[in-house]
Short mmCIF file of C-alpha atoms in Angstrom, two decimals:
data_model
loop_
_atom_site.label_atom_id
_atom_site.label_comp_id
_atom_site.label_asym_id
_atom_site.label_seq_id
_atom_site.Cartn_x
_atom_site.Cartn_y
_atom_site.Cartn_z
CA MET M 12 95.56 64.67 -28.55
CA GLU M 13 95.38 63.53 -24.94
CA ARG M 14 92.55 61.13 -25.79
CA LYS M 15 94.55 59.53 -28.61
CA THR M 16 97.63 59.10 -26.44
CA THR M 17 95.57 57.47 -23.71
CA LEU M 18 94.02 54.99 -26.14
CA PHE M 19 97.38 54.12 -27.69
CA GLU M 20 98.99 53.48 -24.32
CA TYR M 21 96.01 51.46 -23.12
CA VAL M 22 95.89 49.14 -26.16
CA TYR M 23 99.68 48.80 -26.29
CA GLY M 24 99.90 48.00 -22.58
CA ASP M 25 97.08 45.48 -22.73
CA LEU M 26 98.63 43.58 -25.66
CA VAL M 27 102.03 43.57 -23.97
CA ARG M 28 100.41 42.02 -20.89
CA GLU M 29 98.73 39.38 -23.06
CA ILE M 30 102.04 38.53 -24.75
CA THR M 31 104.29 38.55 -21.69
CA GLY M 32 101.65 36.77 -19.61
CA GLY M 33 101.32 33.91 -22.08
CA ALA M 34 97.80 34.47 -23.42
CA LEU M 35 99.47 35.05 -26.79
CA ARG M 36 102.35 32.60 -27.21
CA PRO M 37 105.38 32.64 -29.52
CA GLY M 38 104.17 32.02 -33.08
CA ASP M 39 100.52 32.81 -32.32
CA THR M 40 98.77 35.01 -34.86
CA LEU M 41 97.28 38.26 -33.66
CA PRO M 42 93.71 39.15 -34.62
CA SER M 43 93.31 41.29 -37.72
CA MET M 44 93.45 45.07 -37.51
CA GLY M 45 89.68 45.16 -37.85
CA GLU M 46 89.21 42.66 -35.01
CA LEU M 47 91.60 44.61 -32.77
CA GLY M 48 89.77 47.83 -33.55
CA LYS M 49 86.42 46.30 -32.64
CA ARG M 50 87.77 44.62 -29.52
CA TYR M 51 89.31 47.80 -28.13
CA ARG M 52 86.78 50.19 -29.70
CA VAL M 53 89.52 52.23 -31.38
CA GLY M 54 90.23 53.41 -34.91
CA ALA M 55 92.50 51.86 -37.54
CA ARG M 56 95.19 54.51 -37.05
CA THR M 57 95.54 53.70 -33.35
CA VAL M 58 95.80 49.97 -34.15
CA ARG M 59 98.50 50.63 -36.78
CA ASP M 60 100.48 52.76 -34.33
CA VAL M 61 100.23 50.06 -31.65
CA LEU M 62 101.33 47.26 -34.01
CA LYS M 63 104.29 49.33 -35.18
CA ALA M 64 105.36 49.98 -31.58
CA LEU M 65 105.00 46.28 -30.68
CA LYS M 66 107.19 45.34 -33.65
CA ASP M 67 109.79 48.00 -32.83
CA ASP M 68 109.94 46.74 -29.23
CA GLY M 69 110.40 43.10 -30.28
CA TYR M 70 107.02 41.73 -29.19
CA ILE M 71 105.71 40.81 -32.65
CA ALA M 72 106.95 40.08 -36.15
CA THR M 73 105.16 41.23 -39.31
CA GLU M 74 105.23 40.27 -42.97
CA GLU M 75 103.55 41.92 -45.93
CA ARG M 76 99.97 40.65 -46.52
CA ARG M 77 100.09 38.49 -43.38
CA ARG M 78 98.89 38.98 -39.86
CA ALA M 79 101.39 39.80 -37.16
CA THR M 80 102.74 36.92 -35.07
CA VAL M 81 104.13 36.87 -31.53
CA ALA M 82 107.93 36.92 -31.37
CA PHE M 83 108.45 37.40 -27.62
CA ARG M 84 109.47 34.35 -25.52
CA SER M 85 108.89 34.28 -21.76
CA SER M 86 111.52 33.15 -19.28
CA ASP M 87 110.76 31.20 -16.10
CA ASP M 88 110.93 34.46 -14.16
CA ASP M 89 108.34 35.96 -16.50
CA VAL M 90 106.00 33.00 -15.91
CA GLU M 91 106.25 33.28 -12.12
CA ARG M 92 105.77 37.04 -12.26
CA ALA M 93 102.65 36.62 -14.43
CA ALA M 94 101.30 33.86 -12.15
CA ARG M 95 101.72 35.94 -9.01
CA SER M 96 100.13 38.93 -10.74
CA LEU M 97 97.07 36.77 -11.48
CA LEU M 98 96.95 35.36 -7.97
CA ALA M 99 97.05 38.87 -6.49
CA ARG M 100 93.90 39.62 -8.50
CA ARG M 101 92.15 36.35 -7.68
CA ASP M 102 89.21 37.86 -5.80
CA GLU M 103 88.64 40.53 -8.42
CA LEU M 104 88.88 38.05 -11.30
CA LEU M 105 86.09 35.96 -9.82
CA ALA M 106 84.11 39.11 -9.00
CA CYS M 107 84.39 40.12 -12.67
CA TYR M 108 82.78 36.85 -13.75
CA ARG M 109 80.00 37.34 -11.22
CA THR M 110 79.53 40.88 -12.55
CA LEU M 111 79.42 39.59 -16.13
CA GLU M 112 76.75 37.12 -15.01
CA LEU M 113 74.61 39.89 -13.51
CA VAL M 114 75.14 42.72 -16.00
CA MET M 115 75.43 41.16 -19.45
CA PRO M 116 72.34 38.91 -19.81
CA PRO M 117 69.85 41.80 -19.42
CA LEU M 118 71.92 43.88 -21.85
CA TYR M 119 71.96 41.03 -24.39
CA ALA M 120 68.20 40.57 -24.01
CA PHE M 121 67.59 44.29 -24.48
CA ALA M 122 69.83 44.48 -27.55
CA ALA M 123 68.11 41.45 -29.08
CA ARG M 124 64.82 43.37 -29.01
CA HIS M 125 66.42 45.84 -31.44
CA CYS M 126 67.36 43.13 -33.96
CA ARG M 127 65.25 41.95 -36.85
CA ALA M 128 64.66 38.20 -36.91
CA ASP M 129 67.08 37.73 -39.81
CA GLU M 130 69.78 39.81 -38.06
CA LEU M 131 69.48 37.78 -34.88
CA ALA M 132 69.60 34.52 -36.84
CA ALA M 133 72.75 35.66 -38.67
CA LEU M 134 74.43 36.55 -35.40
CA GLY M 135 73.46 33.15 -33.98
CA ARG M 136 75.04 31.34 -36.92
CA ALA M 137 78.22 33.39 -36.55
CA LEU M 138 78.39 32.54 -32.86
CA GLU M 139 77.99 28.82 -33.55
CA ARG M 140 80.90 28.98 -36.00
CA ALA M 141 82.99 30.72 -33.36
CA ASP M 142 82.15 27.98 -30.86
CA VAL M 143 84.00 25.35 -32.89
CA GLU M 144 87.09 27.41 -33.66
CA ASN M 145 90.30 25.93 -32.32
CA ARG M 146 92.05 28.99 -30.93
CA SER M 147 94.15 29.36 -27.82
CA GLY M 148 93.82 31.48 -24.70
CA ASP M 149 91.62 34.55 -24.47
CA TRP M 150 92.01 35.21 -28.20
CA ARG M 151 90.34 31.87 -28.94
CA LEU M 152 87.16 33.60 -27.83
CA SER M 153 87.73 36.73 -29.92
CA ARG M 154 85.27 35.84 -32.67
CA SER M 155 82.48 34.98 -30.27
CA SER M 156 83.30 38.19 -28.42
CA LEU M 157 83.01 40.19 -31.63
CA VAL M 158 79.60 38.65 -32.33
CA LEU M 159 78.36 39.62 -28.88
CA HIS M 160 79.74 43.13 -29.34
CA GLU M 161 77.90 43.33 -32.67
CA LEU M 162 74.71 42.28 -30.89
CA LEU M 163 75.17 44.97 -28.23
CA ASP M 164 75.77 47.60 -30.91
CA LYS M 165 72.27 46.94 -32.28
CA ALA M 166 70.85 48.78 -29.26
CA GLY M 167 72.60 51.99 -30.34
CA ASN M 168 74.01 52.62 -26.86
CA PRO M 169 77.84 52.70 -26.93
CA LEU M 170 78.10 52.25 -23.16
CA PHE M 171 76.92 48.62 -23.43
CA SER M 172 79.86 47.49 -25.52
CA GLU M 173 82.42 49.60 -23.69
CA CYS M 174 81.42 48.14 -20.34
CA TYR M 175 81.49 44.61 -21.76
CA ALA M 176 84.95 45.14 -23.26
CA GLY M 177 86.30 46.33 -19.92
CA LEU M 178 84.87 43.38 -18.02
CA GLU M 179 86.13 40.95 -20.68
CA ARG M 180 89.66 42.22 -20.46
CA ALA M 181 89.67 42.29 -16.65
CA SER M 182 88.35 38.71 -16.39
CA ALA M 183 90.68 37.13 -18.99
CA VAL M 184 93.55 35.00 -17.69
CA PRO M 185 96.59 34.01 -19.79
CA ALA M 186 97.42 30.33 -20.26
CA LEU M 187 100.88 30.20 -18.72
CA PRO M 188 103.43 27.65 -19.96
CA GLY M 189 103.19 24.40 -18.02
CA PHE M 190 99.54 24.84 -17.04
CA ALA M 191 96.39 23.70 -18.81
CA ASP M 192 94.45 26.47 -20.55
CA PRO M 193 91.18 26.98 -18.60
CA TYR M 194 89.34 28.20 -21.72
CA VAL M 195 90.33 25.14 -23.73
CA ARG M 196 89.09 22.98 -20.86
CA ALA M 197 85.80 24.84 -20.77
CA THR M 198 85.33 24.54 -24.55
CA GLU M 199 86.20 20.86 -24.72
CA GLU M 200 83.75 19.97 -21.97
CA SER M 201 80.85 22.05 -23.29
CA ASP M 202 78.45 20.98 -26.03
CA ASN M 203 77.62 23.89 -28.33
CA LEU M 204 77.04 26.05 -25.28
CA LEU M 205 77.35 29.34 -27.17
CA GLY M 206 74.65 28.40 -29.68
CA TRP M 207 72.36 27.10 -26.95
CA MET M 208 72.61 30.25 -24.85
CA PHE M 209 72.24 32.55 -27.86
CA ALA M 210 69.05 30.78 -28.91
CA SER M 211 67.36 32.09 -25.76
CA LEU M 212 67.53 35.64 -27.16
CA SER M 213 64.84 34.88 -29.74
CA GLY M 214 62.32 33.82 -27.09
CA ASP M 215 61.71 37.22 -25.44
CA ASP M 216 62.16 35.60 -22.00
CA PRO M 217 64.62 37.58 -19.81
CA ALA M 218 64.63 34.86 -17.15
CA GLU M 219 65.76 32.21 -19.64
CA VAL M 220 68.41 34.53 -21.07
CA GLN M 221 69.67 35.12 -17.53
CA ARG M 222 69.71 31.38 -16.81
CA ARG M 223 71.58 30.32 -19.94
CA PHE M 224 74.17 33.10 -20.05
CA GLY M 225 74.54 32.79 -16.29
CA LEU M 226 75.54 29.15 -16.75
CA LEU M 227 78.20 30.23 -19.23
CA TYR M 228 79.79 32.79 -16.93
CA ARG M 229 79.52 30.65 -13.80
CA GLY M 230 80.94 27.66 -15.62
CA THR M 231 83.87 29.64 -17.01
CA ALA M 232 84.55 31.07 -13.55
CA GLU M 233 84.78 27.53 -12.15
CA TYR M 234 87.46 26.60 -14.68
CA VAL M 235 89.35 29.82 -13.98
CA GLU M 236 89.16 29.20 -10.23
CA ARG M 237 90.54 25.69 -10.70
CA TYR M 238 93.36 27.14 -12.83
CA LEU M 239 94.18 29.69 -10.13
CA ASP M 240 94.30 26.89 -7.56
CA GLU M 241 96.93 25.17 -9.68
CA LEU M 242 98.96 28.39 -9.93
CA ASP M 243 98.68 28.89 -6.18
CA ALA M 244 99.99 25.38 -5.56
CA ALA M 245 103.01 26.13 -7.77
CA TYR M 246 103.64 29.64 -6.44
CA PRO M 247 102.26 29.81 -2.87
CA GLY M 248 102.25 32.80 -0.59
CA THR M 249 100.96 35.46 -2.99
CA GLU M 250 98.99 38.20 -1.25
CA GLY M 251 95.77 39.51 -2.81
CA GLY M 252 94.57 43.02 -3.43
CA GLY M 253 95.44 43.54 -7.11
CA ARG M 254 93.01 45.42 -9.38
CA GLY M 255 92.54 44.99 -13.10
CA PHE M 256 89.09 46.33 -13.96
CA SER M 257 88.60 49.99 -14.66
CA TRP M 258 85.98 51.76 -16.72
CA ASN M 259 85.90 55.52 -16.93
CA ALA M 260 82.66 56.16 -18.78
CA ARG M 261 83.29 59.90 -18.60
CA THR M 262 86.52 59.82 -20.61
CA GLY M 263 86.06 61.79 -23.81
CA ARG M 264 82.40 62.44 -22.99
CA SER M 265 82.26 65.20 -20.44
CA TYR M 266 83.37 68.77 -21.03
CA VAL M 267 84.64 70.93 -18.17
CA HIS M 268 82.00 73.61 -18.73
CA ALA M 269 79.23 70.95 -18.76
CA GLN M 270 80.49 69.54 -15.46
CA MET M 271 80.52 73.05 -14.02
CA ALA M 272 76.99 73.72 -15.29
CA ARG M 273 75.69 70.49 -13.73
CA ASP M 274 77.33 71.36 -10.42
CA LEU M 275 75.82 74.85 -10.44
CA VAL M 276 72.37 73.41 -11.19
CA GLU M 277 72.73 71.11 -8.19
CA ARG M 278 73.83 73.99 -5.94
CA ILE M 279 70.82 76.01 -7.12
CA ALA M 280 68.47 73.10 -6.47
CA VAL M 281 69.65 72.56 -2.89
CA GLY M 282 69.10 76.23 -2.11
CA GLU M 283 72.67 77.51 -2.03
CA PHE M 284 71.65 80.03 -4.69
CA PRO M 285 67.91 80.83 -4.14
CA ASP M 286 65.53 81.90 -6.86
CA GLY M 287 66.16 85.55 -7.75
CA SER M 288 69.67 85.66 -6.29
CA LEU M 289 72.80 86.45 -8.27
CA LEU M 290 75.43 83.81 -8.93
CA PRO M 291 79.04 84.67 -8.06
CA SER M 292 80.93 86.71 -10.63
CA ILE M 293 82.77 85.09 -13.51
CA ALA M 294 86.10 85.83 -11.85
CA SER M 295 84.94 84.32 -8.57
CA LEU M 296 83.59 81.16 -10.25
CA ALA M 297 86.77 80.82 -12.30
CA GLN M 298 88.84 80.91 -9.13
CA SER M 299 86.65 78.49 -7.16
CA TYR M 300 86.48 75.94 -10.01
CA GLY M 301 90.06 76.42 -11.16
CA ALA M 302 88.85 77.18 -14.68
CA SER M 303 89.30 79.95 -17.24
CA ALA M 304 86.85 82.81 -17.62
CA SER M 305 85.81 81.51 -21.06
CA THR M 306 84.95 78.10 -19.55
CA VAL M 307 82.80 79.81 -16.90
CA GLN M 308 81.04 81.83 -19.60
CA LYS M 309 80.24 78.62 -21.50
CA ALA M 310 78.82 77.06 -18.32
CA LEU M 311 76.64 80.10 -17.68
CA GLY M 312 75.51 79.91 -21.29
CA VAL M 313 74.26 76.38 -20.61
CA LEU M 314 72.33 77.61 -17.54
CA ASN M 315 70.78 80.34 -19.66
CA ALA M 316 69.78 77.84 -22.35
CA MET M 317 68.27 75.54 -19.75
CA GLY M 318 66.25 78.43 -18.35
CA VAL M 319 67.45 78.23 -14.76
CA ALA M 320 69.41 81.48 -14.97
CA SER M 321 69.53 84.69 -16.97
CA THR M 322 72.66 86.71 -17.68
CA SER M 323 72.45 90.45 -18.38
CA ASN M 324 75.24 92.94 -19.07
CA GLY M 325 76.24 94.97 -16.08
CA ARG M 326 74.20 92.94 -13.61
CA GLY M 327 75.49 89.38 -13.74
CA THR M 328 73.65 86.06 -13.79
CA GLN M 329 70.38 85.76 -11.87
CA VAL M 330 68.79 82.46 -10.78
CA ARG M 331 65.31 81.92 -12.32
CA THR M 332 64.02 78.56 -11.11
CA SER M 333 60.43 79.77 -10.62
CA ASP M 334 59.91 80.18 -14.37
CA ALA M 335 62.58 77.88 -15.78
CA ARG M 336 62.11 77.26 -19.49
CA PHE M 337 64.45 75.22 -21.66
CA ASP M 338 65.45 76.91 -24.92
CA PRO M 339 65.60 74.25 -27.70
CA ARG M 340 68.16 76.43 -29.49
CA ALA M 341 70.65 75.15 -26.91
CA LEU M 342 70.76 71.90 -28.89
CA ALA M 343 72.65 73.76 -31.60
CA ASP M 344 75.65 73.51 -29.26
CA GLY M 345 77.19 70.17 -30.22
CA SER M 346 78.94 69.64 -26.89
CA PHE M 347 75.72 70.27 -24.92
CA ARG M 348 73.72 68.01 -27.22
CA ARG M 349 76.29 65.25 -26.79
CA ASP M 350 76.28 65.76 -23.03
CA LEU M 351 72.51 65.18 -22.97
CA GLN M 352 72.86 62.08 -25.16
CA VAL M 353 75.52 60.60 -22.88
CA PHE M 354 73.26 61.23 -19.90
CA ALA M 355 70.33 59.50 -21.65
CA ASP M 356 72.53 56.52 -22.61
CA ALA M 357 73.75 56.15 -19.04
CA LEU M 358 70.21 56.36 -17.66
CA GLN M 359 68.97 53.69 -20.06
CA MET M 360 71.82 51.30 -19.19
CA PHE M 361 71.35 51.98 -15.49
CA CYS M 362 67.67 51.02 -15.73
CA ILE M 363 68.57 47.76 -17.47
CA VAL M 364 71.21 46.52 -15.02
CA LEU M 365 69.70 47.93 -11.80
CA PRO M 366 67.22 45.10 -11.00
CA ALA M 367 69.93 42.43 -10.97
CA ALA M 368 72.32 44.69 -9.04
CA LEU M 369 69.72 45.35 -6.34
CA GLY M 370 69.75 41.66 -5.47
CA THR M 371 73.37 41.92 -4.32
CA VAL M 372 72.48 44.20 -1.40
CA ALA M 373 69.37 42.34 -0.20
CA ASP M 374 71.28 40.75 2.66
CA ARG M 375 73.04 44.04 3.44
CA ILE M 376 69.91 46.09 4.00
CA ASP M 377 71.09 47.29 7.41
CA GLY M 378 74.20 48.78 5.85
CA VAL M 379 72.22 50.37 3.02
CA ALA M 380 69.81 51.96 5.53
CA GLY M 381 72.58 53.25 7.78
CA ASP M 382 74.57 54.80 4.93
CA ALA M 383 71.44 56.39 3.45
CA GLU M 384 70.50 57.98 6.78
CA ARG M 385 73.98 59.43 7.16
CA ALA M 386 73.80 60.83 3.62
CA LEU M 387 70.44 62.44 4.39
CA GLY M 388 72.06 64.30 7.24
CA ARG M 389 74.35 66.01 4.71
CA GLU M 390 71.81 66.62 1.92
CA ALA M 391 68.97 69.05 1.25
CA GLY M 392 66.75 69.90 -1.68
CA PRO M 393 64.21 68.08 -3.86
CA TRP M 394 66.44 65.15 -4.67
CA ALA M 395 68.17 64.66 -1.33
CA VAL M 396 66.27 61.41 -0.73
CA PRO M 397 67.07 59.66 -4.05
CA LYS M 398 70.71 60.74 -3.77
CA ALA M 399 70.89 59.33 -0.25
CA LEU M 400 69.27 56.07 -1.38
CA MET M 401 71.79 55.77 -4.19
CA GLU M 402 74.71 56.44 -1.86
CA GLY M 403 73.48 53.78 0.55
CA PHE M 404 72.97 51.30 -2.29
CA LEU M 405 76.31 51.84 -4.03
CA GLY M 406 78.23 51.77 -0.77
CA ASN M 407 77.00 48.25 -0.05
CA VAL M 408 77.35 46.54 -3.43
CA PRO M 409 79.69 43.66 -2.53
CA LEU M 410 81.38 43.23 -5.94
CA ASP M 411 84.02 45.85 -6.73
CA PRO M 412 83.62 45.63 -10.54
CA LEU M 413 79.84 45.90 -10.29
CA ARG M 414 80.13 48.86 -7.95
CA ASP M 415 82.53 50.51 -10.43
CA VAL M 416 80.06 50.01 -13.31
CA LEU M 417 77.13 51.42 -11.35
CA GLY M 418 79.22 54.28 -9.99
CA GLU M 419 80.36 55.32 -13.46
CA LEU M 420 76.81 55.29 -14.78
CA ASN M 421 75.57 57.23 -11.75
CA SER M 422 78.24 59.87 -12.33
CA LEU M 423 76.63 60.65 -15.68
CA LEU M 424 73.09 61.04 -14.33
CA LEU M 425 73.31 64.54 -12.87
CA TRP M 426 71.25 66.15 -15.64
CA GLY M 427 68.32 63.91 -14.82
CA TYR M 428 67.27 65.81 -11.74
CA PHE M 429 67.04 69.05 -13.69
CA LEU M 430 65.17 67.50 -16.61
CA VAL M 431 62.43 65.99 -14.46
CA PHE M 432 62.13 68.73 -11.85
CA PHE M 433 62.48 71.84 -14.04
CA GLY M 434 61.90 70.69 -17.63
CA PRO M 435 58.73 69.99 -19.66
CA SER M 436 58.51 66.58 -17.97
CA GLY M 437 58.27 68.21 -14.54
CA ALA M 438 54.83 66.67 -14.08
CA SER M 439 56.67 63.49 -13.13
CA ALA M 440 58.41 65.19 -10.20
CA PRO M 441 55.71 64.50 -7.57
CA VAL M 442 55.59 60.81 -8.51
CA LEU M 443 59.36 60.57 -8.38
CA GLU M 444 59.44 62.24 -4.99
CA ALA M 445 56.81 59.79 -3.76
CA LEU M 446 58.86 56.82 -5.03
CA GLY M 447 61.90 58.22 -3.24
CA GLU M 448 59.96 58.44 0.01
CA GLN M 449 58.68 54.88 -0.51
CA GLY M 450 62.25 53.67 -0.92
CA LEU M 451 63.34 55.48 2.24
CA GLU M 452 60.42 54.08 4.23
CA ALA M 453 61.21 50.57 2.95
CA LEU M 454 64.81 50.96 4.10
CA ARG M 455 63.74 52.14 7.52
CA SER M 456 61.53 49.06 7.90
CA ARG M 457 64.30 46.86 6.45
CA ASP M 458 62.08 45.85 3.51
CA ALA M 459 64.61 44.86 0.83
CA VAL M 460 61.92 44.00 -1.73
CA GLY M 461 60.09 47.29 -1.20
CA PHE M 462 63.36 49.19 -1.53
CA ALA M 463 64.20 47.37 -4.77
CA ARG M 464 60.77 48.05 -6.26
CA ALA M 465 60.93 51.75 -5.36
CA MET M 466 64.43 52.15 -6.84
CA ASP M 467 63.51 50.27 -10.00
CA GLY M 468 60.32 52.31 -10.41
CA TYR M 469 62.12 55.59 -9.74
CA TYR M 470 64.69 55.23 -12.51
CA ARG M 471 62.22 53.74 -14.98
CA LEU M 472 59.98 56.76 -14.51
CA MET M 473 62.96 59.08 -14.83
CA LEU M 474 63.87 57.46 -18.16
CA ALA M 475 60.30 57.85 -19.45
CA ALA M 476 60.19 61.48 -18.29
CA VAL M 477 63.56 62.28 -19.84
CA ARG M 478 62.52 60.77 -23.14
CA THR M 479 59.38 62.95 -23.06
CA PHE M 480 61.54 65.99 -22.38
CA LEU M 481 64.02 65.27 -25.17
CA GLU M 482 61.24 64.56 -27.67
CA ALA M 483 59.55 67.85 -26.71
CA VAL M 484 62.67 69.92 -27.37
CA GLY M 485 63.49 68.17 -30.64
CA MET M 486 66.49 66.13 -29.53
CA PRO M 487 67.46 63.70 -32.33
CA GLY M 488 67.83 59.98 -31.60
CA THR M 489 65.18 59.70 -28.90
CA GLU M 490 63.55 56.74 -30.65
CA ARG M 491 66.30 54.45 -29.38
CA LEU M 492 65.74 55.44 -25.75
CA ALA M 493 63.40 52.52 -25.23
CA GLU M 494 62.61 51.41 -21.73
CA PRO M 495 63.69 47.90 -20.72
CA ALA M 496 60.97 45.33 -20.24
CA PRO M 497 60.02 44.91 -16.56
CA ASP M 498 62.20 42.20 -15.00
CA ALA M 499 59.97 40.61 -12.38
CA THR M 500 62.33 37.65 -12.04
CA ALA M 501 65.23 39.91 -11.06
CA LEU M 502 63.15 41.56 -8.35
CA ALA M 503 61.98 38.13 -7.22
CA ARG M 504 65.63 37.21 -6.69
CA VAL M 505 65.86 40.11 -4.23
CA SER M 506 63.18 38.39 -2.15
CA ALA M 507 64.96 35.05 -2.41
CA GLN M 508 68.27 36.56 -1.39
CA ARG M 509 66.66 38.29 1.57
CA SER M 510 65.04 35.00 2.63
CA ASN M 511 68.42 33.27 2.53
CA SER M 512 69.84 36.03 4.70
CA SER M 513 67.03 35.64 7.23
CA ASN M 514 67.80 31.92 7.40
CA GLY M 515 71.38 32.64 8.33
CA LYS M 516 72.89 32.09 4.86
CA GLY M 517 73.74 35.73 4.19
CA SER M 518 75.81 38.38 5.85
CA ALA M 519 74.88 41.97 6.61
CA LYS M 520 77.18 44.94 6.49
CA THR M 521 77.12 46.97 9.67
#
């Protein structure tokens, strides 16, 4: 029930902002229920409830067998309020376009590898038709957006499309009355740009995909920046600091007992609970985690299934890391099986977007190194080094939306350390530890390229090891956990960025 309410309020609030901000103008037709469902990734019932509420509140008008139309009319005060709201988010808006430029091309290229030739050709034709549609504001792009969402869905990883939807919404600007629509400008001055960029997906060349889609996002950002300049001239003095992008990848995916189990595994791994020791009692754990006894029992059941602990009546739960053995029967628990799938999805997406993201910290290597060293002073255990490297990396990503995306994915990766250090794929552990040490040594010598290669190699190997583990225990759906193709061009950009920094064109965080 809480999930449904959250989705309803989110979709309702977003459409109200589009209407009151001017992206949807009086008389404009809303997308169909199906299009709204795909855009917001919600069911038909939620869309119906939202449309009914919008009608009841006077924002739209509906007629039988026709799409809803906008009935709300903005006043001058509404226009100024919307303009100042946009100007307060200026820096983040432009950061969202830069994040789209970095994150989406590798995801598109990866998804295209999962399409048959005829499927990719059909999507290309649909995108070309969308390119010539004469629609206004952000919704003018809805059909092309739906095509790109359909492409992303081919990969079978729901995180791709959810992330894209969040970045789309956060980067969209309404065309306010009295100001030229930046999207119409961009469309009128482009020549079949959508078809041209989509054609690169059939060539199996990640660098060309990055180049063409990068031109799209950079070009659109230029029109949006020009539009914001015009708003600033009309309404000067607006202070920045507004936020619009948010993506909680954990919402609806993570159960309390699974979070508790992951935390206990981490505490075991760092030595807080040594092999052979007893975990605290159920009552004690319930109090420390603020959870019910039944939730604690479920978490301990997960630890038993994973083989890192054994519970016996009258004695309690004993840590058993020396002979940890995963019980495949644990997959009969739907919530645990889904938790593993979410982890695998997050790891796959992280591997795909990581190379491009690493380039953003190349000229901040001093800051990355300093933050990683401080994290090492607080960490212990077999994965202290990779955790410290990740903390240093994330803390220095200069784009807030990109840092949010990476942070959300990283928050879902906690199972990975168990699966590669204790599971059937544990043979990969020494290699992973070596890659972690290579990354740390590269940081200490301020070698941005070496750091990027070690990080990229670390998570690629983790993905391969996790897939081996899940296949071994009979986890369904492992065939779609393909590894991304090596992106040498993205790592080369790390070197280029570092060279620019050395020539005085970059800035380092201290």
